[in-house]
Amino acid sequence: LRSAGMAGTSSHDNLFCDRQYHDAGDSLVTVMPVVRIEKLEFIEREYGPFLPGIEIQVPMWLADLMQKRRVAYVQLPQLPDGKKVSSQIVEEIVVQERSQANLVQIGDYFFEQCYAYLARPGDPHAESCDRNELVLLKEAVFKLKKVRKSKLTVFLKSVDQATKIMDLGWITTFELADERRGVVTATDYFANLWRESLTLQRAAE
């Protein structure tokens, strides 16, 4: 990764197109550089300097690129209340999700940031992490995703012809993209029913 020769590069140049990240590319995440980079210049703006061992926030698309080139690594994401994510905290959220009807607020890009953290290739700082904790965190995040998807499925099945506005609460961008087809299909279906009903009423008058 070089600052020279990268000027003019766009953040939309297929650097961040993995399915699990959806459109989270411009959300900010914290990375830990392992090499010194003076500055990275792009069309939108410039980032840096990057100093080894000093955390810095960058857009997700840049974090993904730097991590793939092993010059910086994504750090543990934070929840909206400022707490750093851990397997125990995620398990607590799972319990909370199961005990209430509404979705728990976990942040718009929670899943994308967790996936980026868990996908670190050969992070030299990873040896300071408990390998077992990484496994438990991955399992907890998967469990949370499954529980929330189940709740969203139940909610969408409750949508009927009279539904004009749907409040999805603290849905994340990952979930919204995942459920978008179902939401659009349902709303289109009921909109068509409403138009047909209106046409029949007018014809009967």
Backbone as ProteinMPNN parsed JSONL, in Angstrom:
{"seq_chain_A": "LRSAGMAGTSSHDNLFCDRQYHDAGDSLVTVMPVVRIEKLEFIEREYGPFLPGIEIQVPMWLADLMQKRRVAYVQLPQLPDGKKVSSQIVEEIVVQERSQANLVQIGDYFFEQCYAYLARPGDPHAESCDRNELVLLKEAVFKLKKVRKSKLTVFLKSVDQATKIMDLGWITTFELADERRGVVTATDYFANLWRESLTLQRAAE", "coords_chain_A": {"N_chain_A": [[0.86, -1.186, 0.0], [0.741, 2.085, -0.998], [1.271, 5.589, -0.654], [2.034, 7.226, -2.718], [1.067, 7.256, -6.078], [-1.463, 6.41, -5.542], [-3.129, 8.488, -5.566], [-6.144, 9.937, -6.632], [-7.519, 7.61, -6.672], [-10.617, 6.038, -6.323], [-13.028, 5.536, -3.699], [-14.83, 3.738, -4.447], [-13.906, 1.804, -6.114], [-14.306, -1.055, -6.44], [-13.067, -2.011, -4.161], [-14.277, -2.757, -1.967], [-16.308, -4.859, -1.968], [-17.294, -7.237, -0.943], [-19.821, -9.621, -0.1], [-20.755, -9.649, 2.587], [-20.343, -7.12, 3.572], [-21.99, -5.284, 2.364], [-23.228, -2.057, 1.961], [-21.499, -0.677, 3.667], [-19.202, 0.7, 3.342], [-18.382, 3.409, 3.749], [-18.592, 3.86, 6.438], [-17.024, 4.579, 9.58], [-14.231, 2.913, 10.998], [-11.99, 1.621, 13.494], [-8.534, 1.202, 13.091], [-5.368, -0.496, 13.54], [-2.318, 0.466, 12.634], [0.587, -1.246, 11.309], [2.781, -0.584, 9.976], [4.637, 2.326, 8.948], [3.007, 4.926, 7.3], [2.955, 7.769, 5.459], [0.888, 9.391, 4.219], [-2.267, 8.945, 2.637], [-3.728, 9.648, -0.368], [-6.803, 10.442, -1.825], [-9.592, 10.898, -4.108], [-11.842, 11.9, -2.738], [-10.847, 12.698, -0.181], [-7.954, 12.931, 2.008], [-6.044, 10.579, 3.983], [-4.38, 9.787, 7.051], [-1.281, 10.872, 8.662], [-0.144, 7.423, 9.143], [0.831, 5.649, 11.922], [2.793, 3.079, 13.365], [1.229, 1.075, 15.811], [-0.432, 3.076, 16.728], [-3.726, 3.826, 17.057], [-6.199, 4.626, 14.588], [-8.949, 6.157, 12.916], [-10.619, 5.12, 10.007], [-12.415, 4.923, 6.832], [-14.54, 2.059, 6.238], [-14.045, 0.769, 3.762], [-11.402, 1.443, 3.21], [-10.116, 0.404, 5.421], [-10.554, -2.289, 4.976], [-9.041, -2.678, 2.642], [-6.419, -2.015, 3.573], [-6.125, -3.959, 5.525], [-6.202, -6.318, 4.027], [-3.823, -6.038, 2.701], [-2.147, -6.215, 4.757], [-1.087, -4.098, 6.291], [-2.352, -2.736, 8.217], [-4.742, -3.351, 10.845], [-8.113, -4.171, 11.595], [-9.721, -3.108, 14.534], [-11.402, -4.114, 17.607], [-14.859, -3.527, 17.368], [-17.087, -0.918, 18.618], [-20.001, -0.63, 20.693], [-23.05, 1.376, 20.539], [-23.157, 2.529, 23.107], [-20.547, 2.855, 23.778], [-19.116, 0.709, 24.746], [-16.679, -1.829, 24.188], [-16.934, -4.5, 21.904], [-17.423, -7.868, 22.925], [-17.381, -11.449, 23.4], [-18.946, -12.107, 25.616], [-20.506, -9.803, 26.024], [-21.945, -9.749, 23.624], [-23.373, -12.13, 23.889], [-24.994, -11.384, 26.027], [-26.555, -9.492, 24.757], [-27.919, -11.145, 23.021], [-29.555, -12.55, 24.817], [-31.102, -10.401, 25.701], [-32.337, -9.701, 23.284], [-33.98, -11.914, 22.915], [-35.787, -11.583, 24.922], [-37.385, -9.416, 24.438], [-39.66, -7.685, 22.218], [-38.939, -5.714, 20.347], [-36.081, -4.777, 18.295], [-32.745, -4.724, 19.555], [-30.621, -1.917, 20.068], [-27.702, -1.913, 18.314], [-26.01, -0.622, 16.679], [-25.513, 0.759, 13.416], [-23.714, -0.522, 11.653], [-22.865, -2.861, 12.839], [-22.599, -5.702, 12.298], [-21.04, -5.792, 9.931], [-18.668, -4.582, 10.841], [-17.872, -6.346, 12.843], [-17.437, -8.674, 11.319], [-15.325, -7.786, 9.744], [-13.356, -7.455, 11.702], [-13.067, -10.087, 12.629], [-12.016, -11.249, 10.424], [-9.323, -10.821, 10.142], [-6.217, -11.24, 8.596], [-3.452, -12.937, 9.636], [-2.719, -11.129, 11.734], [-0.288, -9.433, 13.556], [-0.75, -8.503, 16.088], [-2.6, -10.169, 17.071], [-1.765, -12.242, 18.642], [-1.888, -11.364, 21.194], [-4.475, -11.598, 21.763], [-7.058, -13.643, 23.088], [-7.329, -16.702, 21.71], [-9.44, -18.453, 22.015], [-11.422, -16.702, 22.754], [-11.873, -15.344, 20.373], [-13.074, -17.345, 18.868], [-15.375, -17.781, 20.387], [-16.539, -15.267, 20.166], [-17.117, -15.137, 17.446], [-19.042, -17.175, 17.266], [-21.008, -16.107, 18.936], [-21.744, -13.757, 17.598], [-22.811, -14.841, 15.252], [-24.967, -16.203, 16.367], [-26.461, -14.064, 17.379], [-27.12, -12.743, 15.005], [-28.783, -14.674, 13.856], [-30.909, -14.814, 15.708], [-31.961, -12.207, 15.562], [-32.71, -12.141, 12.871], [-34.742, -14.013, 12.875], [-36.645, -12.665, 14.422], [-37.184, -10.486, 12.761], [-38.299, -11.819, 10.598], [-40.692, -12.802, 11.689], [-41.909, -10.364, 12.209], [-42.224, -9.283, 9.597], [-43.994, -11.141, 8.542], [-46.252, -10.411, 9.82], [-47.162, -8.231, 8.553], [-49.809, -6.664, 6.852], [-52.545, -5.932, 4.556], [-53.438, -3.496, 5.426], [-51.274, -2.17, 6.339], [-49.376, 0.693, 6.229], [-47.144, 2.1, 7.006], [-44.026, 0.913, 8.032], [-42.269, 0.334, 10.928], [-39.141, -0.463, 11.505], [-37.431, -0.23, 13.583], [-34.38, -0.622, 15.384], [-32.9, -1.664, 13.146], [-30.116, -3.017, 11.393], [-27.777, -2.007, 8.777], [-26.889, -4.22, 7.401], [-28.897, -6.118, 7.925], [-31.077, -4.793, 6.847], [-30.43, -4.701, 4.138], [-30.428, -7.412, 3.699], [-33.071, -8.12, 4.15], [-34.405, -6.568, 2.379], [-35.49, -7.374, -0.124], [-37.645, -8.985, 0.638], [-39.207, -7.114, 2.022], [-39.795, -5.227, 0.018], [-41.16, -6.857, -1.811], [-43.401, -7.604, -0.302], [-44.633, -5.092, 0.253], [-45.14, -4.215, -2.355], [-46.911, -6.159, -3.182], [-49.16, -5.744, -1.503], [-49.755, -3.158, -2.224], [-50.559, -3.504, -4.863], [-52.863, -5.043, -4.421], [-54.401, -3.152, -3.111], [-54.761, -1.238, -5.141], [-56.222, -2.769, -6.992], [-58.509, -3.259, -5.487], [-59.471, -0.667, -5.192], [-60.029, -0.057, -7.851], [-62.124, -1.879, -8.395], [-64.047, -0.915, -6.613], [-64.603, 1.61, -7.685], [-65.626, 0.833, -10.145], [-67.963, -0.341, -9.36], [-69.49, 1.736, -8.546]], "CA_chain_A": [[0.0, 0.0, 0.0], [1.601, 3.252, -1.112], [0.572, 6.861, -0.806], [2.345, 7.654, -4.082], [0.434, 6.421, -7.088], [-2.835, 6.106, -5.179], [-3.916, 9.699, -5.725], [-7.162, 9.802, -7.66], [-8.248, 6.365, -6.508], [-11.94, 6.242, -5.743], [-13.41, 4.574, -2.664], [-15.833, 2.852, -5.012], [-13.234, 1.023, -7.148], [-14.363, -2.488, -6.162], [-12.17, -2.375, -3.06], [-15.091, -3.137, -0.82], [-17.495, -5.416, -2.605], [-17.662, -8.523, -0.374], [-21.256, -9.698, 0.193], [-21.124, -9.403, 3.968], [-20.176, -5.724, 3.955], [-23.056, -4.491, 1.764], [-22.849, -0.691, 1.623], [-20.934, -0.072, 4.876], [-17.857, 1.148, 3.005], [-18.014, 4.742, 4.224], [-18.662, 3.946, 7.893], [-15.69, 4.651, 10.165], [-13.777, 1.874, 11.91], [-10.659, 1.856, 14.046], [-7.499, 0.251, 12.679], [-4.049, -0.378, 14.158], [-1.264, 0.293, 11.61], [1.789, -1.971, 11.714], [3.878, 0.049, 9.248], [4.474, 3.766, 8.846], [2.553, 5.451, 6.014], [2.818, 9.206, 5.663], [-0.414, 9.918, 3.85], [-2.935, 8.333, 1.497], [-4.534, 10.673, -1.018], [-7.892, 9.965, -2.665], [-10.383, 11.975, -4.685], [-12.718, 12.485, -1.726], [-10.047, 13.322, 0.874], [-6.722, 12.192, 2.312], [-6.02, 9.93, 5.296], [-3.041, 9.624, 7.592], [-0.315, 9.756, 8.571], [-0.376, 6.202, 9.901], [1.998, 5.308, 12.728], [2.664, 1.752, 13.97], [0.796, 1.024, 17.204], [-1.324, 4.201, 17.056], [-5.023, 3.615, 16.432], [-6.72, 5.719, 13.777], [-10.207, 5.802, 12.263], [-10.669, 5.231, 8.538], [-13.628, 4.289, 6.299], [-14.471, 0.602, 6.173], [-13.457, 0.299, 2.5], [-9.953, 1.597, 3.312], [-9.684, -0.574, 6.427], [-10.554, -3.592, 4.31], [-7.891, -2.703, 1.738], [-5.187, -2.032, 4.365], [-6.04, -5.244, 6.209], [-5.857, -7.334, 3.039], [-2.403, -5.871, 2.376], [-1.449, -6.472, 6.021], [-0.375, -2.916, 6.794], [-3.131, -2.285, 9.37], [-5.741, -4.35, 11.188], [-9.328, -3.663, 12.222], [-9.799, -3.347, 15.972], [-12.729, -4.469, 18.108], [-15.836, -2.438, 17.237], [-17.756, -0.46, 19.826], [-21.447, -0.486, 20.666], [-23.452, 2.781, 20.676], [-22.897, 3.043, 24.461], [-19.107, 3.007, 23.957], [-18.479, -0.537, 25.181], [-16.073, -2.644, 23.136], [-17.604, -5.788, 21.712], [-16.783, -9.099, 23.398], [-18.326, -12.562, 23.298], [-19.866, -12.031, 26.746], [-21.451, -8.713, 25.773], [-22.84, -10.168, 22.54], [-24.285, -13.126, 24.462], [-25.969, -10.631, 26.82], [-27.476, -8.875, 23.796], [-28.763, -12.245, 22.543], [-30.564, -12.769, 25.861], [-31.988, -9.241, 25.651], [-33.135, -9.814, 22.065], [-34.974, -12.98, 23.098], [-36.732, -11.205, 25.968], [-38.196, -8.274, 24.035], [-40.17, -7.751, 20.851], [-38.198, -4.804, 19.482], [-34.66, -5.028, 18.117], [-31.821, -3.987, 20.43], [-29.734, -1.017, 19.326], [-26.322, -2.398, 18.324], [-25.224, 0.173, 15.743], [-25.891, 0.533, 12.026], [-22.783, -1.383, 10.919], [-22.339, -3.815, 13.81], [-22.199, -6.989, 11.717], [-19.93, -5.578, 9.007], [-17.455, -4.3, 11.611], [-17.469, -7.594, 13.505], [-16.891, -9.561, 10.302], [-14.007, -7.261, 9.361], [-12.438, -7.752, 12.814], [-12.83, -11.523, 12.703], [-11.386, -11.708, 9.171], [-7.943, -10.338, 10.082], [-5.252, -12.257, 8.144], [-2.1, -12.882, 10.172], [-2.493, -9.922, 12.525], [0.765, -9.656, 14.555], [-1.263, -8.162, 17.417], [-3.604, -11.164, 17.438], [-1.271, -13.168, 19.656], [-2.27, -10.839, 22.495], [-5.883, -11.919, 21.924], [-7.376, -15.009, 23.465], [-7.857, -17.389, 20.534], [-10.741, -19.001, 22.377], [-12.361, -15.573, 22.751], [-12.222, -15.071, 18.981], [-14.023, -18.386, 18.47], [-16.625, -17.51, 21.101], [-17.116, -14.049, 19.599], [-17.693, -15.501, 16.144], [-20.259, -17.948, 17.528], [-22.001, -15.212, 19.527], [-22.222, -12.855, 16.538], [-23.667, -15.661, 14.387], [-26.197, -16.468, 17.119], [-27.212, -12.807, 17.417], [-27.653, -12.531, 13.655], [-29.866, -15.639, 13.658], [-32.04, -14.417, 16.562], [-32.554, -10.991, 15.018], [-33.359, -12.485, 11.604], [-35.987, -14.684, 13.23], [-37.578, -11.62, 14.869], [-37.574, -9.716, 11.582], [-39.175, -12.673, 9.797], [-41.992, -12.781, 12.355], [-42.474, -9.036, 12.011], [-42.64, -9.13, 8.204], [-45.156, -11.987, 8.316], [-47.414, -9.749, 10.427], [-47.562, -7.124, 7.678], [-51.009, -6.981, 6.086], [-52.956, -4.955, 3.555], [-53.685, -2.193, 6.053], [-50.003, -1.585, 6.747], [-48.913, 1.78, 5.37], [-45.807, 2.467, 7.465], [-43.384, -0.132, 8.817], [-41.193, 0.803, 11.787], [-38.233, -1.588, 11.727], [-36.644, 0.018, 14.787], [-32.91, -0.565, 15.307], [-32.395, -2.608, 12.148], [-28.791, -2.641, 10.895], [-27.703, -1.941, 7.32], [-26.744, -5.607, 6.933], [-30.22, -6.747, 7.981], [-31.955, -4.089, 5.917], [-30.097, -5.191, 2.802], [-30.791, -8.825, 3.649], [-34.525, -8.243, 4.152], [-34.997, -5.589, 1.454], [-36.301, -8.03, -1.151], [-38.906, -9.395, 1.254], [-39.995, -5.918, 2.33], [-40.275, -4.655, -1.241], [-42.146, -7.778, -2.366], [-44.624, -7.511, 0.5], [-45.277, -3.79, 0.058], [-45.644, -4.189, -3.728], [-48.074, -7.044, -3.241], [-50.309, -5.096, -0.882], [-50.072, -1.978, -3.027], [-51.327, -3.991, -6.002], [-54.179, -5.411, -3.916], [-55.127, -1.911, -2.821], [-55.154, -0.637, -6.416], [-57.281, -3.594, -7.561], [-59.703, -3.016, -4.685], [-59.95, 0.674, -5.534], [-60.593, -0.146, -9.204], [-63.409, -2.567, -8.283], [-64.996, -0.007, -5.942], [-64.998, 2.646, -8.661], [-66.438, 0.2, -11.181], [-69.256, -0.665, -8.782], [-70.231, 2.988, -8.26]], "C_chain_A": [[0.887, 1.223, 0.0], [0.766, 4.503, -1.216], [0.818, 7.385, -2.206], [1.68, 6.695, -5.049], [-0.991, 6.062, -6.759], [-3.714, 7.335, -5.292], [-4.899, 9.493, -6.857], [-7.928, 8.502, -7.572], [-9.579, 6.639, -5.845], [-12.234, 5.182, -4.711], [-14.421, 3.582, -3.196], [-15.23, 1.951, -6.094], [-13.152, -0.462, -6.797], [-13.407, -2.927, -5.053], [-12.968, -2.959, -1.901], [-16.398, -3.73, -1.303], [-17.896, -6.778, -2.047], [-19.118, -8.492, 0.077], [-21.584, -9.272, 1.616], [-21.036, -7.937, 4.375], [-21.268, -4.817, 3.401], [-22.545, -3.099, 1.442], [-22.256, 0.043, 2.823], [-19.594, 0.582, 4.61], [-17.437, 2.482, 3.557], [-18.126, 4.9, 5.734], [-17.251, 3.877, 8.478], [-15.424, 3.483, 11.102], [-12.369, 2.209, 12.369], [-9.697, 0.777, 13.577], [-6.214, 0.531, 13.448], [-2.993, -0.604, 13.079], [-0.082, -0.495, 12.176], [3.006, -1.486, 10.929], [3.595, 1.548, 9.178], [4.081, 4.155, 7.417], [2.275, 6.933, 6.214], [1.406, 9.71, 5.384], [-0.954, 9.146, 2.647], [-3.895, 9.358, 0.907], [-5.547, 10.035, -1.97], [-8.68, 11.163, -3.189], [-11.193, 12.691, -3.603], [-11.949, 13.275, -0.668], [-8.774, 12.519, 1.071], [-6.772, 11.666, 3.735], [-4.572, 9.745, 5.738], [-2.532, 10.9, 8.208], [-0.692, 8.584, 9.477], [0.918, 5.821, 10.603], [1.796, 3.956, 13.398], [2.248, 1.843, 15.437], [-0.132, 2.143, 17.618], [-2.638, 4.02, 16.308], [-5.484, 4.854, 15.68], [-8.006, 5.246, 13.107], [-10.133, 6.072, 10.767], [-11.991, 4.626, 8.063], [-13.438, 2.779, 6.172], [-13.786, 0.107, 4.904], [-11.933, 0.392, 2.545], [-9.384, 0.615, 4.334], [-9.583, -1.962, 5.81], [-9.34, -3.736, 3.397], [-6.578, -2.82, 2.51], [-5.007, -3.38, 5.056], [-5.651, -6.353, 5.242], [-4.386, -7.257, 2.648], [-1.52, -5.946, 3.62], [-0.575, -5.298, 6.472], [-1.115, -2.292, 7.974], [-4.236, -3.3, 9.608], [-6.901, -3.724, 11.951], [-9.347, -4.051, 13.695], [-11.235, -3.671, 16.383], [-13.692, -3.3, 17.961], [-16.458, -2.076, 18.578], [-19.261, -0.411, 19.614], [-21.801, 0.99, 20.814], [-23.191, 3.377, 22.058], [-21.402, 3.156, 24.761], [-18.381, 1.755, 24.4], [-17.881, -1.275, 23.992], [-16.732, -4.018, 23.108], [-16.76, -6.925, 22.278], [-17.819, -10.208, 23.292], [-19.363, -12.494, 24.412], [-20.934, -10.961, 26.515], [-22.437, -9.099, 24.678], [-23.833, -11.209, 23.04], [-25.361, -12.444, 25.307], [-27.006, -9.965, 25.91], [-28.43, -9.93, 23.252], [-29.897, -12.5, 23.533], [-31.588, -11.637, 25.839], [-32.905, -9.299, 24.429], [-34.276, -10.818, 22.248], [-36.061, -12.588, 24.087], [-37.613, -10.016, 25.594], [-38.568, -8.361, 22.563], [-39.354, -6.895, 19.885], [-36.726, -5.2, 19.383], [-33.83, -4.167, 19.067], [-30.929, -3.1, 19.569], [-28.293, -1.505, 19.446], [-25.426, -1.59, 17.388], [-25.525, -0.208, 14.308], [-25.022, -0.506, 11.319], [-22.135, -2.428, 11.818], [-21.802, -5.073, 13.146], [-21.019, -6.836, 10.757], [-18.611, -5.363, 9.759], [-16.952, -5.548, 12.332], [-16.846, -8.556, 12.509], [-15.5, -9.114, 9.879], [-12.974, -7.581, 10.442], [-12.07, -9.237, 12.838], [-12.11, -12.064, 11.475], [-9.933, -11.294, 9.061], [-6.966, -11.436, 9.672], [-3.87, -12.044, 8.766], [-1.777, -11.626, 10.945], [-1.422, -10.18, 13.582], [0.322, -9.31, 15.97], [-2.228, -9.225, 17.938], [-3.108, -12.115, 18.52], [-1.602, -12.693, 21.06], [-3.746, -11.121, 22.778], [-6.021, -13.384, 22.339], [-8.013, -15.688, 22.264], [-9.244, -17.96, 20.807], [-11.803, -17.914, 22.356], [-12.797, -15.25, 21.325], [-13.252, -16.086, 18.472], [-15.385, -18.118, 19.099], [-17.326, -16.271, 20.538], [-17.79, -14.356, 18.265], [-19.007, -16.245, 16.33], [-21.367, -17.047, 18.058], [-22.597, -14.27, 18.486], [-23.163, -13.607, 15.603], [-25.013, -15.923, 15.067], [-27.079, -15.22, 17.153], [-27.869, -12.534, 16.064], [-28.869, -13.43, 13.42], [-31.105, -15.242, 14.455], [-32.745, -13.19, 15.99], [-33.27, -11.259, 13.687], [-34.698, -13.159, 11.855], [-37.046, -13.662, 13.651], [-38.08, -10.8, 13.685], [-38.534, -10.515, 10.696], [-40.587, -12.685, 10.363], [-42.686, -11.443, 12.116], [-43.012, -8.876, 10.587], [-43.862, -9.99, 7.88], [-46.428, -11.356, 8.875], [-47.912, -8.586, 9.586], [-48.798, -7.541, 6.881], [-51.383, -5.831, 5.168], [-53.127, -3.562, 4.142], [-52.4, -1.481, 6.447], [-49.546, -0.523, 5.745], [-47.487, 2.199, 5.718], [-45.251, 1.328, 8.312], [-42.228, 0.462, 9.613], [-40.313, -0.395, 12.128], [-37.29, -1.359, 12.898], [-35.152, 0.074, 14.525], [-32.363, -1.605, 14.353], [-31.044, -2.114, 11.63], [-28.806, -2.608, 9.37], [-27.588, -3.348, 6.719], [-28.113, -6.267, 6.859], [-31.175, -6.103, 6.984], [-31.708, -4.565, 4.487], [-30.546, -6.635, 2.639], [-32.298, -9.015, 3.507], [-35.194, -7.379, 3.087], [-35.915, -6.242, 0.431], [-37.651, -8.439, -0.583], [-39.814, -8.219, 1.541], [-40.605, -5.349, 1.059], [-41.356, -5.54, -1.854], [-43.478, -7.662, -1.643], [-45.359, -6.197, 0.241], [-45.844, -3.665, -1.359], [-46.916, -5.023, -3.855], [-49.317, -6.353, -2.685], [-50.711, -3.825, -1.625], [-50.909, -2.372, -4.241], [-52.739, -4.399, -5.585], [-55.031, -4.172, -3.674], [-55.615, -1.257, -4.11], [-56.29, -1.427, -7.075], [-58.6, -3.365, -6.824], [-60.319, -1.673, -5.03], [-60.618, 0.669, -6.907], [-61.985, -0.797, -9.171], [-64.457, -1.682, -7.625], [-65.511, 1.042, -6.91], [-65.898, 2.069, -9.736], [-67.847, -0.098, -10.69], [-70.109, 0.581, -8.549], [-71.089, 3.388, -9.459]], "O_chain_A": [[1.706, 1.39, 0.904], [-0.321, 4.489, -1.795], [-0.093, 7.934, -2.827], [1.722, 5.479, -4.867], [-1.683, 5.471, -7.588], [-4.93, 7.236, -5.128], [-4.553, 8.951, -7.906], [-8.889, 8.3, -8.315], [-9.645, 7.41, -4.887], [-11.754, 4.053, -4.819], [-14.833, 2.673, -2.475], [-15.966, 1.391, -6.906], [-12.078, -1.061, -6.846], [-12.989, -4.084, -5.013], [-12.416, -3.568, -0.984], [-17.468, -3.167, -1.073], [-18.767, -7.429, -2.624], [-19.599, -7.474, 0.575], [-22.592, -8.6, 1.836], [-21.587, -7.546, 5.404], [-21.463, -3.707, 3.897], [-21.549, -2.953, 0.734], [-22.478, 1.242, 2.989], [-18.91, 0.984, 5.55], [-16.252, 2.69, 3.818], [-17.792, 5.958, 6.267], [-16.384, 3.194, 7.933], [-16.282, 3.108, 11.902], [-11.651, 2.975, 11.726], [-10.0, -0.414, 13.653], [-5.994, 1.637, 13.942], [-2.787, -1.739, 12.649], [0.213, -0.42, 13.369], [4.128, -1.923, 11.184], [2.453, 1.981, 9.331], [4.738, 3.764, 6.452], [1.45, 7.306, 7.048], [0.804, 10.38, 6.223], [-0.201, 8.746, 1.759], [-4.77, 9.873, 1.602], [-5.197, 9.202, -2.805], [-8.461, 12.297, -2.764], [-11.229, 13.92, -3.55], [-12.344, 14.381, -0.301], [-8.545, 11.532, 0.372], [-7.453, 12.229, 4.591], [-3.669, 9.572, 4.92], [-3.249, 11.898, 8.275], [-1.448, 8.731, 10.437], [1.966, 5.686, 9.972], [0.725, 3.706, 13.951], [2.841, 2.594, 16.211], [-0.586, 2.164, 18.762], [-2.669, 4.055, 15.078], [-5.199, 5.983, 16.079], [-8.138, 4.07, 12.77], [-9.65, 7.115, 10.327], [-12.628, 3.889, 8.814], [-12.319, 2.29, 6.02], [-13.028, -0.862, 4.949], [-11.242, -0.465, 1.994], [-8.302, 0.061, 4.138], [-8.648, -2.712, 6.087], [-8.69, -4.781, 3.377], [-5.718, -3.625, 2.154], [-3.891, -3.888, 5.164], [-4.862, -7.232, 5.59], [-3.771, -8.267, 2.307], [-0.304, -5.765, 3.545], [0.534, -5.489, 6.97], [-0.576, -1.421, 8.657], [-4.627, -4.027, 8.694], [-6.715, -2.875, 12.822], [-9.027, -5.184, 14.054], [-12.166, -3.516, 15.592], [-13.376, -2.189, 18.386], [-16.365, -2.831, 19.546], [-19.738, -0.181, 18.502], [-20.937, 1.787, 21.18], [-23.023, 4.59, 22.184], [-21.024, 3.515, 25.876], [-17.15, 1.735, 24.429], [-18.487, -1.345, 22.923], [-17.041, -4.607, 24.144], [-15.538, -6.942, 22.127], [-19.006, -9.935, 23.113], [-20.536, -12.79, 24.182], [-22.116, -11.184, 26.777], [-23.629, -8.812, 24.786], [-25.005, -11.18, 22.664], [-26.514, -12.876, 25.306], [-28.185, -9.886, 26.253], [-29.611, -9.653, 23.044], [-31.054, -12.648, 23.14], [-32.791, -11.876, 25.945], [-34.092, -8.988, 24.517], [-35.396, -10.592, 21.79], [-37.137, -13.187, 24.097], [-38.502, -9.646, 26.361], [-37.892, -9.016, 21.77], [-39.106, -7.295, 18.748], [-36.19, -5.87, 20.267], [-34.18, -3.019, 19.344], [-30.529, -3.489, 18.472], [-27.724, -1.515, 20.537], [-24.223, -1.84, 17.308], [-25.767, -1.379, 14.015], [-25.512, -1.276, 10.493], [-20.995, -2.834, 11.59], [-20.666, -5.471, 13.404], [-20.102, -7.656, 10.766], [-17.571, -5.893, 9.367], [-15.745, -5.777, 12.418], [-15.835, -9.191, 12.811], [-14.606, -9.936, 9.677], [-11.84, -7.941, 10.126], [-10.91, -9.596, 13.04], [-11.644, -13.203, 11.478], [-9.352, -11.404, 7.981], [-6.893, -12.468, 10.34], [-3.194, -11.066, 8.446], [-0.669, -11.101, 10.83], [-1.606, -11.054, 14.43], [0.93, -9.758, 16.942], [-2.627, -9.192, 19.102], [-3.906, -12.724, 19.233], [-1.606, -13.48, 22.007], [-4.218, -10.912, 23.896], [-5.206, -14.234, 21.981], [-9.104, -15.308, 21.839], [-10.114, -17.951, 19.936], [-12.949, -18.166, 21.986], [-13.96, -14.92, 21.092], [-14.179, -15.734, 17.743], [-16.418, -18.214, 18.435], [-18.553, -16.231, 20.446], [-18.896, -13.888, 17.994], [-19.979, -15.973, 15.626], [-22.529, -17.198, 17.679], [-23.801, -14.013, 18.486], [-24.197, -13.073, 15.203], [-26.063, -15.872, 14.426], [-28.295, -15.306, 16.977], [-29.033, -12.141, 15.997], [-29.868, -12.99, 12.851], [-32.223, -15.321, 13.947], [-33.973, -13.138, 15.941], [-34.315, -10.669, 13.412], [-35.671, -12.913, 11.142], [-38.212, -13.784, 13.276], [-39.261, -10.459, 13.615], [-39.465, -9.957, 10.116], [-41.562, -12.59, 9.618], [-43.888, -11.39, 11.854], [-44.126, -8.39, 10.393], [-44.677, -9.613, 7.038], [-47.536, -11.707, 8.471], [-48.966, -8.016, 9.872], [-48.837, -8.629, 6.306], [-50.628, -4.87, 5.021], [-52.977, -2.563, 3.438], [-52.432, -0.317, 6.845], [-49.354, -0.811, 4.563], [-46.718, 2.602, 4.845], [-45.931, 0.833, 9.21], [-41.305, 1.033, 9.032], [-40.69, -1.24, 12.941], [-36.439, -2.203, 13.18], [-34.699, 0.721, 13.581], [-31.454, -2.354, 14.711], [-30.856, -0.911, 11.449], [-29.734, -3.117, 8.743], [-28.133, -3.617, 5.649], [-28.454, -6.898, 5.858], [-31.983, -6.786, 6.355], [-32.646, -4.802, 3.726], [-30.994, -7.034, 1.563], [-32.756, -9.941, 2.837], [-36.41, -7.446, 2.908], [-36.996, -5.726, 0.147], [-38.682, -8.267, -1.234], [-41.026, -8.29, 1.338], [-41.792, -5.025, 1.025], [-42.358, -5.034, -2.361], [-44.54, -7.625, -2.264], [-46.573, -6.194, 0.033], [-46.909, -3.076, -1.549], [-47.865, -4.642, -4.541], [-50.382, -6.37, -3.303], [-51.887, -3.463, -1.646], [-51.851, -1.669, -4.608], [-53.702, -4.135, -6.306], [-56.221, -4.145, -3.989], [-56.746, -0.776, -4.174], [-57.209, -0.84, -7.646], [-59.664, -3.287, -7.438], [-61.539, -1.55, -5.146], [-61.649, 1.313, -7.104], [-62.91, -0.328, -9.835], [-65.621, -1.692, -8.025], [-66.707, 1.33, -6.952], [-66.828, 2.733, -10.193], [-68.801, -0.11, -11.468], [-71.323, 0.477, -8.373], [-71.78, 4.406, -9.412]]}, "name": "protein", "num_of_chains": 1, "seq": "LRSAGMAGTSSHDNLFCDRQYHDAGDSLVTVMPVVRIEKLEFIEREYGPFLPGIEIQVPMWLADLMQKRRVAYVQLPQLPDGKKVSSQIVEEIVVQERSQANLVQIGDYFFEQCYAYLARPGDPHAESCDRNELVLLKEAVFKLKKVRKSKLTVFLKSVDQATKIMDLGWITTFELADERRGVVTATDYFANLWRESLTLQRAAE"}
